[in-house]
Amino acid sequence: MTDTKPLPHVEALEATPRPIVAMASDFSAGHRIGRHVHHHGQLLYPADGAITVWTEDGVWVIPPQRALWVPGGIAHDTMATSDVALRTLLVEPERLPALPQSCCAVNITPLMRELILHAMDIPAVYDVTGADGRFMGVILDQLERLPQAPLH
C-alpha cells in the first residue's frame, strides 16, 4: 500500500463518540485530497458537482444523485472533478456490518438526499437519545437500503 496521511479534521470527527457524524466541505474543481485512510466508513456524497475517487481496487467518478461508500481502512485519493459541495457521513464500522467491505457507488434516493443535507446542521456531539440521535438513526437505517450503482 502506498503511504497515507491522516486528515486532522476528520480524525477529530472520528474521535467523537457518536455512531454517525456529518461533515460538509466545498472544493474548487481540481482540488485533490491525497491518499489517506479513515477508521470509520464514509459515504461521500457530492450534493452539487462531481468527485473522482481512486483506491487500489479501482476508480469511481461520482456525480450528483450518487455517492461512494468507502469502508474504514481503505486508502483512497479524492479529487473534485468540478466545483463540488461534498457532504460526508462518517459511520462507526461496527454500526453497519452489513454494508459492503469494499468501495461501491450507490444511488441516492430523494429521501436520503434530504436526510444527508439536514444532517449537516446537526452538531457532531448530539444527544444520542434525543431527536438528533433518532434522526441520525434513520440515516443509518437508510444507508443499508441504498441500491448499488454501476459506476466502478
Tab-separated table of C-alpha atoms in Angstrom:
chain	number	residue	atom	x	y	z
A	1	MET	CA	0.000	0.000	0.000
A	2	THR	CA	1.235	3.486	-0.718
A	3	ASP	CA	1.987	5.927	2.046
A	4	THR	CA	-1.122	7.522	3.557
A	5	LYS	CA	-1.510	10.670	5.578
A	6	PRO	CA	-4.092	11.462	8.248
A	7	LEU	CA	-6.619	14.242	7.849
A	8	PRO	CA	-6.712	16.007	11.250
A	9	HIS	CA	-10.225	17.447	10.878
A	10	VAL	CA	-11.623	14.013	10.015
A	11	GLU	CA	-9.667	12.323	12.803
A	12	ALA	CA	-11.254	14.770	15.253
A	13	LEU	CA	-14.735	13.862	13.999
A	14	GLU	CA	-13.944	10.139	14.165
A	15	ALA	CA	-12.981	10.619	17.819
A	16	THR	CA	-16.482	11.937	18.519
A	17	PRO	CA	-18.315	9.221	20.470
A	18	ARG	CA	-21.282	9.038	18.106
A	19	PRO	CA	-22.348	6.272	15.707
A	20	ILE	CA	-22.506	8.688	12.778
A	21	VAL	CA	-21.329	12.256	12.215
A	22	ALA	CA	-21.725	14.583	9.248
A	23	MET	CA	-19.224	16.891	7.573
A	24	ALA	CA	-19.647	19.482	4.816
A	25	SER	CA	-16.758	20.507	2.553
A	26	ASP	CA	-16.771	22.689	-0.551
A	27	PHE	CA	-13.937	22.384	-3.068
A	28	SER	CA	-12.981	24.058	-6.340
A	29	ALA	CA	-12.550	21.996	-9.480
A	30	GLY	CA	-9.217	20.182	-9.444
A	31	HIS	CA	-8.805	20.232	-5.649
A	32	ARG	CA	-7.226	16.967	-4.586
A	33	ILE	CA	-7.051	15.240	-1.241
A	34	GLY	CA	-4.065	12.901	-1.399
A	35	ARG	CA	-4.050	9.272	-0.370
A	36	HIS	CA	-5.452	8.852	3.116
A	37	VAL	CA	-7.375	6.352	5.199
A	38	HIS	CA	-10.085	6.559	7.862
A	39	HIS	CA	-11.044	4.248	10.697
A	40	HIS	CA	-14.733	4.977	10.077
A	41	GLY	CA	-16.638	4.080	6.958
A	42	GLN	CA	-17.700	7.079	4.966
A	43	LEU	CA	-20.362	7.977	2.468
A	44	LEU	CA	-19.032	10.605	0.052
A	45	TYR	CA	-21.950	12.479	-1.486
A	46	PRO	CA	-21.427	15.335	-3.970
A	47	ALA	CA	-24.623	17.327	-3.407
A	48	ASP	CA	-23.521	19.572	-6.283
A	49	GLY	CA	-20.686	18.829	-8.678
A	50	ALA	CA	-18.749	15.598	-9.029
A	51	ILE	CA	-15.793	13.792	-7.481
A	52	THR	CA	-13.338	11.144	-8.619
A	53	VAL	CA	-12.033	8.641	-6.087
A	54	TRP	CA	-9.080	6.263	-6.550
A	55	THR	CA	-8.324	3.167	-4.486
A	56	GLU	CA	-6.111	0.154	-5.104
A	57	ASP	CA	-9.241	-1.604	-6.414
A	58	GLY	CA	-10.383	0.963	-8.953
A	59	VAL	CA	-11.597	4.420	-9.877
A	60	TRP	CA	-15.066	5.880	-9.372
A	61	VAL	CA	-16.485	9.066	-10.881
A	62	ILE	CA	-19.382	10.100	-8.675
A	63	PRO	CA	-21.937	12.617	-9.990
A	64	PRO	CA	-24.876	14.128	-8.067
A	65	GLN	CA	-27.641	11.658	-7.180
A	66	ARG	CA	-24.914	9.101	-6.464
A	67	ALA	CA	-22.478	8.573	-3.594
A	68	LEU	CA	-19.486	6.391	-2.847
A	69	TRP	CA	-19.345	4.099	0.162
A	70	VAL	CA	-15.740	3.787	1.391
A	71	PRO	CA	-15.355	1.269	4.223
A	72	GLY	CA	-12.970	2.083	7.044
A	73	GLY	CA	-9.377	1.091	6.387
A	74	ILE	CA	-9.494	1.629	2.599
A	75	ALA	CA	-6.798	4.035	1.386
A	76	HIS	CA	-8.155	6.467	-1.198
A	77	ASP	CA	-7.465	9.696	-3.092
A	78	THR	CA	-10.265	12.141	-3.841
A	79	MET	CA	-10.432	14.909	-6.431
A	80	ALA	CA	-13.103	17.488	-7.175
A	81	THR	CA	-13.902	16.829	-10.830
A	82	SER	CA	-15.823	20.122	-10.859
A	83	ASP	CA	-16.673	22.673	-8.181
A	84	VAL	CA	-18.228	20.404	-5.582
A	85	ALA	CA	-20.324	20.612	-2.442
A	86	LEU	CA	-19.169	17.381	-0.790
A	87	ARG	CA	-21.268	16.052	2.049
A	88	THR	CA	-19.742	13.219	4.060
A	89	LEU	CA	-21.194	10.849	6.619
A	90	LEU	CA	-18.659	9.121	8.882
A	91	VAL	CA	-20.007	5.864	10.310
A	92	GLU	CA	-18.511	3.774	13.103
A	93	PRO	CA	-17.627	0.460	11.444
A	94	GLU	CA	-19.457	-1.705	13.966
A	95	ARG	CA	-22.734	0.168	13.402
A	96	LEU	CA	-23.430	-1.201	9.932
A	97	PRO	CA	-21.623	-4.524	9.497
A	98	ALA	CA	-23.956	-5.438	6.608
A	99	LEU	CA	-22.562	-2.657	4.396
A	100	PRO	CA	-20.083	-3.779	1.738
A	101	GLN	CA	-16.479	-4.235	2.843
A	102	SER	CA	-15.243	-2.778	-0.439
A	103	CYS	CA	-15.949	0.551	-2.109
A	104	CYS	CA	-19.161	0.806	-4.081
A	105	ALA	CA	-21.197	3.513	-5.738
A	106	VAL	CA	-24.796	3.848	-4.551
A	107	ASN	CA	-27.849	5.658	-5.825
A	108	ILE	CA	-29.063	8.430	-3.534
A	109	THR	CA	-32.818	8.468	-3.161
A	110	PRO	CA	-34.653	11.794	-2.775
A	111	LEU	CA	-35.268	10.895	0.884
A	112	MET	CA	-31.600	10.124	1.511
A	113	ARG	CA	-30.539	13.375	-0.157
A	114	GLU	CA	-32.715	15.377	2.221
A	115	LEU	CA	-31.545	13.348	5.220
A	116	ILE	CA	-27.887	13.962	4.331
A	117	LEU	CA	-28.423	17.681	3.770
A	118	HIS	CA	-30.257	18.065	7.082
A	119	ALA	CA	-27.542	16.081	8.908
A	120	MET	CA	-25.091	18.884	8.079
A	121	ASP	CA	-26.979	21.070	10.587
A	122	ILE	CA	-26.667	18.571	13.436
A	123	PRO	CA	-23.687	19.148	15.745
A	124	ALA	CA	-21.063	16.408	15.934
A	125	VAL	CA	-21.820	15.917	19.636
A	126	TYR	CA	-25.563	15.430	19.546
A	127	ASP	CA	-27.827	13.842	22.141
A	128	VAL	CA	-27.997	10.209	21.023
A	129	THR	CA	-31.243	9.713	22.976
A	130	GLY	CA	-32.877	12.907	21.699
A	131	ALA	CA	-34.379	13.997	18.384
A	132	ASP	CA	-30.968	14.391	16.701
A	133	GLY	CA	-29.947	10.881	17.734
A	134	ARG	CA	-33.195	9.438	16.407
A	135	PHE	CA	-32.742	11.386	13.163
A	136	MET	CA	-29.215	10.031	12.701
A	137	GLY	CA	-30.599	6.558	13.400
A	138	VAL	CA	-32.939	6.958	10.427
A	139	ILE	CA	-29.908	7.761	8.269
A	140	LEU	CA	-28.200	4.579	9.465
A	141	ASP	CA	-31.331	2.590	8.570
A	142	GLN	CA	-31.475	4.177	5.104
A	143	LEU	CA	-27.768	3.576	4.407
A	144	GLU	CA	-28.385	-0.164	4.499
A	145	ARG	CA	-31.109	0.197	1.836
A	146	LEU	CA	-29.239	2.208	-0.788
A	147	PRO	CA	-29.116	0.405	-4.144
A	148	GLN	CA	-25.682	-0.008	-5.720
A	149	ALA	CA	-24.918	1.875	-8.947
A	150	PRO	CA	-22.633	0.568	-11.736
A	151	LEU	CA	-20.128	3.432	-11.618
A	152	HIS	CA	-16.884	1.497	-10.975
